Amino acid sequence: MSELYNTDILRLTTRIPHQTRLESPDVTAVKTSRVCGSRLTADAVIQKGAITAFGQEVKACALGQAAAAIVGEHVVGLTENELSGVADQFRTMIKTGETKFPEKWSKLALLAPVKDHPGRQGSVMLSFQVLEQIFADARKSNESAA
Amino acid sequence: MRATDAEKALAADIWQHFHDQNYEQAQALLAHALETSEHPRFKRIQARFYLFEGREGDAATIIKEILPKVWTPGSWELALVRSGACRAKVLKKQKVLYFPLRKCGSTSLLNMMKILTGEDARGEHVHQEDDTRKPVNLATMGADYPGYFSCTAVRDPIDRLLSYFHGNIVGRDHLMVEYGGKTEFYGLPTKPGLDYFLVNFVRYRQVFISVRDHTEPLVSSIGANPAVFNWIGGLGQLSDLAAKLSAHAGIELPLLQDMVSAEKPGKVAHDMPIAVQALYAEDYEAYGVFF
């Protein structure tokens, strides 16, 4: 038993924003955790390097849902550069427990106890992985169009 | 393995905290119980909590381990591990095995079994007589129950889901009643709108075991081989089942109306979130011919 699934985390599972898939996304990405089978599917519209519309379907454990809820709060307006910084800090947190985020991303620290649960880390990383994929695909698409 | 009074009281406390939405306290008590008792009921609670946390794989590992020691496994436990066993109404004298599946005409069919046994039909109450339904191994039932007529009725899973939503959650305040009049349980409304319910379907199945029970894929309960049954059909073919049962048991059954869902689904499979479509993909493959 762990304190991983605490009240804050459980509350977040019912507050996942952007749960309506987009009808005409620029990019769609799917990521699945090999460890637990959690899956996140996301659509995005990207303009001038920032996400302007986002839709996601989250089939994950409570931790994956909580991560999707926190990331989803700030996904509109997100750039690849900002994502890269926050994702790096998040990876550091789940390795070392160190919580060092910009103020607006501070809720990610709620997931710090996952450090001691390697089996749950795949699920909480999905939101970041899917966004990284979205930006990478958008970049490729722009390059091939240029 | 009989539980002691102390173990029973501890389990009741754990559930009380869970129902009071005090999950951290429930977890702490369960951790204590698992350290101090070997009784399978605590492992079952642990599996249920894993489901609540969305950790289906971990829950299934526990259920697989303890299932042989559990006297009356729940439908969700059998389905979670695809045990190959399904709870059945066993009519010994009439030699009938009926496998009731939720939202698949099971009230009508369980009442029909009552008529076969000479009892009065009892409406919805038949669902509370779970003690009369034991897990039957589908692969070996021919040998385990020689001469029995085995039957079940199936239904399009999206129809089932919508029927459950409209008939039970909305029509009968099912979740609200089950959770002591609460309007929310762990943040989920007990009487949600359809779109909210569908968007949060995965979480509803994790939090509410009754949602899970009513929306289990058919293949999780009865496997993927319709040929194991003497009779299997859709809700539009129940009069045929009544005729077959009459012939088998030598009892004249009243004419059973073929059932057509009164609630015409406003959504069809392709409108559903991916999670819903994925959950039922195997049902369409194995049983689509009957829908």
XYZ file of N, CA, C and O in Angstrom, chain A residues 1-11 13-16 19-21 30 36 38-39 41 56-63 65 117 120, chain B residues 21 23-24 27-28 30-31 34 46 49-50 52-58 185-188 196 199-200 202-203 206 272-276 278:
272
model
N 0.843 -1.202 0.000
C 0.000 0.000 0.000
C 0.875 1.248 0.000
O 1.941 1.263 0.583
N 0.420 2.286 -0.621
C 1.211 3.503 -0.631
C 0.287 4.694 -0.527
O -0.921 4.578 -0.635
N 0.928 5.832 -0.306
C 0.135 7.059 -0.241
C -0.003 7.670 -1.631
O -0.443 8.779 -1.806
N 0.382 6.880 -2.633
C 0.317 7.370 -4.014
C -1.080 7.825 -4.391
O -1.261 8.868 -4.994
N -2.048 7.016 -4.046
C -3.418 7.298 -4.473
C -4.127 8.096 -3.389
O -5.050 7.625 -2.750
N -3.652 9.298 -3.184
C -4.226 10.113 -2.118
C -5.404 10.934 -2.651
O -5.713 10.919 -3.840
N -6.028 11.658 -1.748
C -7.245 12.385 -2.118
C -7.003 13.389 -3.244
O -7.835 13.543 -4.137
N -5.872 14.046 -3.213
C -5.583 15.032 -4.267
C -5.528 14.373 -5.640
O -6.052 14.887 -6.620
N -4.858 13.233 -5.664
C -4.748 12.510 -6.936
C -6.134 12.041 -7.399
O -6.507 12.205 -8.559
N -6.893 11.469 -6.475
C -8.213 10.951 -6.845
C -9.134 12.071 -7.333
O -9.921 11.881 -8.254
N -9.001 13.231 -6.706
C -9.832 14.366 -7.129
C -9.488 14.749 -8.575
O -10.361 15.047 -9.374
N -8.551 12.886 -10.946
C -8.999 11.920 -11.968
C -10.342 12.288 -12.570
O -10.674 11.846 -13.660
N -11.112 13.081 -11.851
C -12.430 13.452 -12.380
C -12.413 14.864 -12.974
O -13.455 15.413 -13.277
N -11.229 15.414 -13.119
C -11.129 16.781 -13.651
C -10.178 16.837 -14.840
O -9.331 17.723 -14.930
N -10.309 15.888 -15.700
C -9.430 15.869 -16.878
C -10.030 16.802 -17.928
O -11.141 16.567 -18.402
N -11.516 16.561 -22.900
C -11.792 15.144 -23.169
C -12.624 14.917 -24.435
O -13.064 13.806 -24.681
N -12.850 15.962 -25.197
C -13.548 15.773 -26.473
C -12.508 15.756 -27.580
O -11.722 16.703 -27.714
N -12.492 14.674 -28.325
C -11.524 14.568 -29.417
C -11.805 15.622 -30.479
O -12.946 16.008 -30.694
N -0.712 8.597 -30.257
C -1.158 7.600 -29.271
C 0.067 7.056 -28.566
O 1.059 6.721 -29.217
N 1.990 -1.115 -17.890
C 0.659 -1.313 -17.298
C -0.469 -1.289 -18.320
O -1.621 -1.537 -17.968
N -1.700 1.273 -19.820
C -2.401 2.558 -19.908
C -2.150 3.171 -21.283
O -1.071 3.002 -21.860
N -3.192 3.898 -21.783
C -3.053 4.447 -23.133
C -3.617 5.860 -23.189
O -4.647 6.138 -22.580
N -4.575 8.858 -26.051
C -4.714 9.269 -27.442
C -4.993 10.768 -27.428
O -5.865 11.220 -26.678
N -8.220 14.855 -25.828
C -7.516 13.647 -25.393
C -8.496 12.597 -24.887
O -9.564 12.928 -24.365
N -8.104 11.349 -25.089
C -8.859 10.253 -24.481
C -7.876 9.461 -23.627
O -6.854 8.976 -24.114
N -8.217 9.346 -22.364
C -7.269 8.776 -21.408
C -7.815 7.452 -20.895
O -8.869 7.402 -20.257
N -7.096 6.386 -21.229
C -7.481 5.093 -20.661
C -6.303 4.662 -19.808
O -5.347 4.059 -20.301
N -6.367 5.022 -18.563
C -5.182 4.849 -17.721
C -5.592 4.636 -16.282
O -6.754 4.806 -15.917
N -4.608 4.298 -15.473
C -4.853 4.200 -14.043
C -5.035 5.611 -13.472
O -4.854 6.610 -14.175
N -5.395 5.678 -12.206
C -5.689 6.969 -11.587
C -4.494 7.927 -11.692
O -4.668 9.129 -11.864
N -3.288 7.392 -11.631
C -2.111 8.267 -11.723
C -1.970 8.868 -13.113
O -1.677 10.056 -13.268
N -4.388 9.330 -15.154
C -5.482 10.289 -15.300
C -5.130 11.610 -14.607
O -5.408 12.692 -15.128
N 7.822 3.882 -7.110
C 6.957 2.864 -7.735
C 7.254 2.782 -9.232
O 6.497 3.316 -10.053
N 4.604 2.232 -11.915
C 3.574 3.242 -12.199
C 4.122 4.397 -13.027
O 3.388 5.297 -13.414
N -15.601 7.760 1.408
C -14.650 8.464 0.533
C -13.392 8.887 1.292
O -12.777 9.905 0.997
N -10.375 7.372 1.364
C -9.619 6.276 0.766
C -8.274 6.050 1.446
O -7.830 4.911 1.592
N -7.648 7.132 1.863
C -6.336 6.964 2.505
C -6.453 6.131 3.792
O -5.629 5.268 4.058
N -7.068 2.546 2.854
C -5.804 1.901 2.446
C -4.947 1.545 3.650
O -4.335 0.482 3.693
N -4.893 2.465 4.608
C -4.058 2.224 5.794
C -4.576 1.011 6.573
O -3.794 0.148 6.999
N -6.366 -1.417 5.366
C -6.148 -2.627 4.560
C -4.696 -3.090 4.671
O -4.425 -4.295 4.777
N -3.771 -2.146 4.657
C -2.357 -2.517 4.809
C -2.146 -3.257 6.126
O -1.442 -4.277 6.176
N -3.622 -6.761 5.803
C -2.797 -7.670 4.997
C -1.557 -8.138 5.761
O -1.031 -9.220 5.505
N -8.066 -5.816 -1.642
C -6.900 -5.218 -2.285
C -7.091 -5.194 -3.812
O -6.800 -4.187 -4.469
N -9.486 -2.530 -4.662
C -8.856 -1.206 -4.571
C -7.932 -0.959 -5.771
O -7.831 0.159 -6.263
N -7.239 -2.001 -6.202
C -6.411 -1.838 -7.398
C -7.272 -1.442 -8.596
O -6.885 -0.601 -9.404
N -10.031 0.176 -8.462
C -10.388 1.564 -8.188
C -9.267 2.505 -8.641
O -9.504 3.595 -9.141
N -8.035 2.045 -8.461
C -6.877 2.853 -8.858
C -6.560 2.696 -10.348
O -5.613 3.301 -10.853
N -7.328 1.868 -11.025
C -7.101 1.659 -12.445
C -5.985 0.686 -12.743
O -5.449 0.674 -13.848
N -5.644 -0.139 -11.782
C -4.533 -1.082 -11.970
C -5.101 -2.481 -12.221
O -5.013 -3.376 -11.396
N -5.687 -2.639 -13.406
C -6.389 -3.892 -13.705
C -5.462 -5.100 -13.678
O -5.839 -6.173 -13.215
N -4.258 -4.920 -14.207
C -3.315 -6.036 -14.248
C -2.963 -6.530 -12.849
O -2.931 -7.737 -12.587
N -2.722 -5.591 -11.950
C -2.386 -5.958 -10.571
C -3.581 -6.634 -9.884
O -3.424 -7.590 -9.124
N -19.569 10.538 -5.922
C -18.757 9.546 -5.239
C -17.351 9.644 -5.819
O -17.159 9.451 -7.019
N -16.393 9.979 -4.969
C -15.028 10.236 -5.423
C -15.007 11.164 -6.639
O -14.301 10.935 -7.626
N -15.832 12.194 -6.559
C -15.804 13.233 -7.592
C -16.658 12.954 -8.808
O -16.824 13.827 -9.656
N -17.196 11.729 -8.920
C -18.029 11.405 -10.079
C -19.494 11.559 -9.712
O -19.950 10.970 -8.721
N -21.169 12.997 -20.333
C -20.187 12.962 -19.243
C -19.856 11.511 -18.873
O -18.695 11.143 -18.672
N -17.660 9.966 -21.654
C -16.303 10.514 -21.663
C -15.502 9.981 -20.477
O -14.305 9.726 -20.578
N -16.206 9.785 -19.358
C -15.519 9.301 -18.144
C -15.808 7.824 -17.869
O -15.675 7.362 -16.730
N -14.275 5.063 -18.497
C -13.185 4.265 -17.904
C -13.147 4.478 -16.396
O -13.057 3.529 -15.615
N -13.259 5.741 -15.966
C -13.194 6.034 -14.528
C -14.439 5.513 -13.806
O -14.339 5.012 -12.688
N -13.939 2.033 -13.046
C -12.955 1.821 -11.973
C -13.561 2.088 -10.599
O -13.281 1.390 -9.636
N -18.978 6.230 -30.236
C -18.510 6.027 -28.866
C -17.020 6.361 -28.729
O -16.267 6.216 -29.682
N -16.614 6.776 -27.524
C -15.179 6.971 -27.312
C -14.407 5.692 -27.629
O -14.955 4.587 -27.536
N -13.153 5.866 -27.987
C -12.325 4.710 -28.366
C -12.319 3.658 -27.268
O -12.345 2.457 -27.540
N -12.292 4.110 -26.020
C -12.219 3.151 -24.909
C -13.442 2.239 -24.910
O -13.338 1.048 -24.609
N -14.604 2.777 -25.267
C -15.817 1.966 -25.301
C -15.752 1.004 -26.487
O -16.020 -0.190 -26.361
N -13.142 -0.130 -27.981
C -12.111 -1.152 -27.773
C -12.591 -2.222 -26.802
O -12.334 -3.421 -26.993
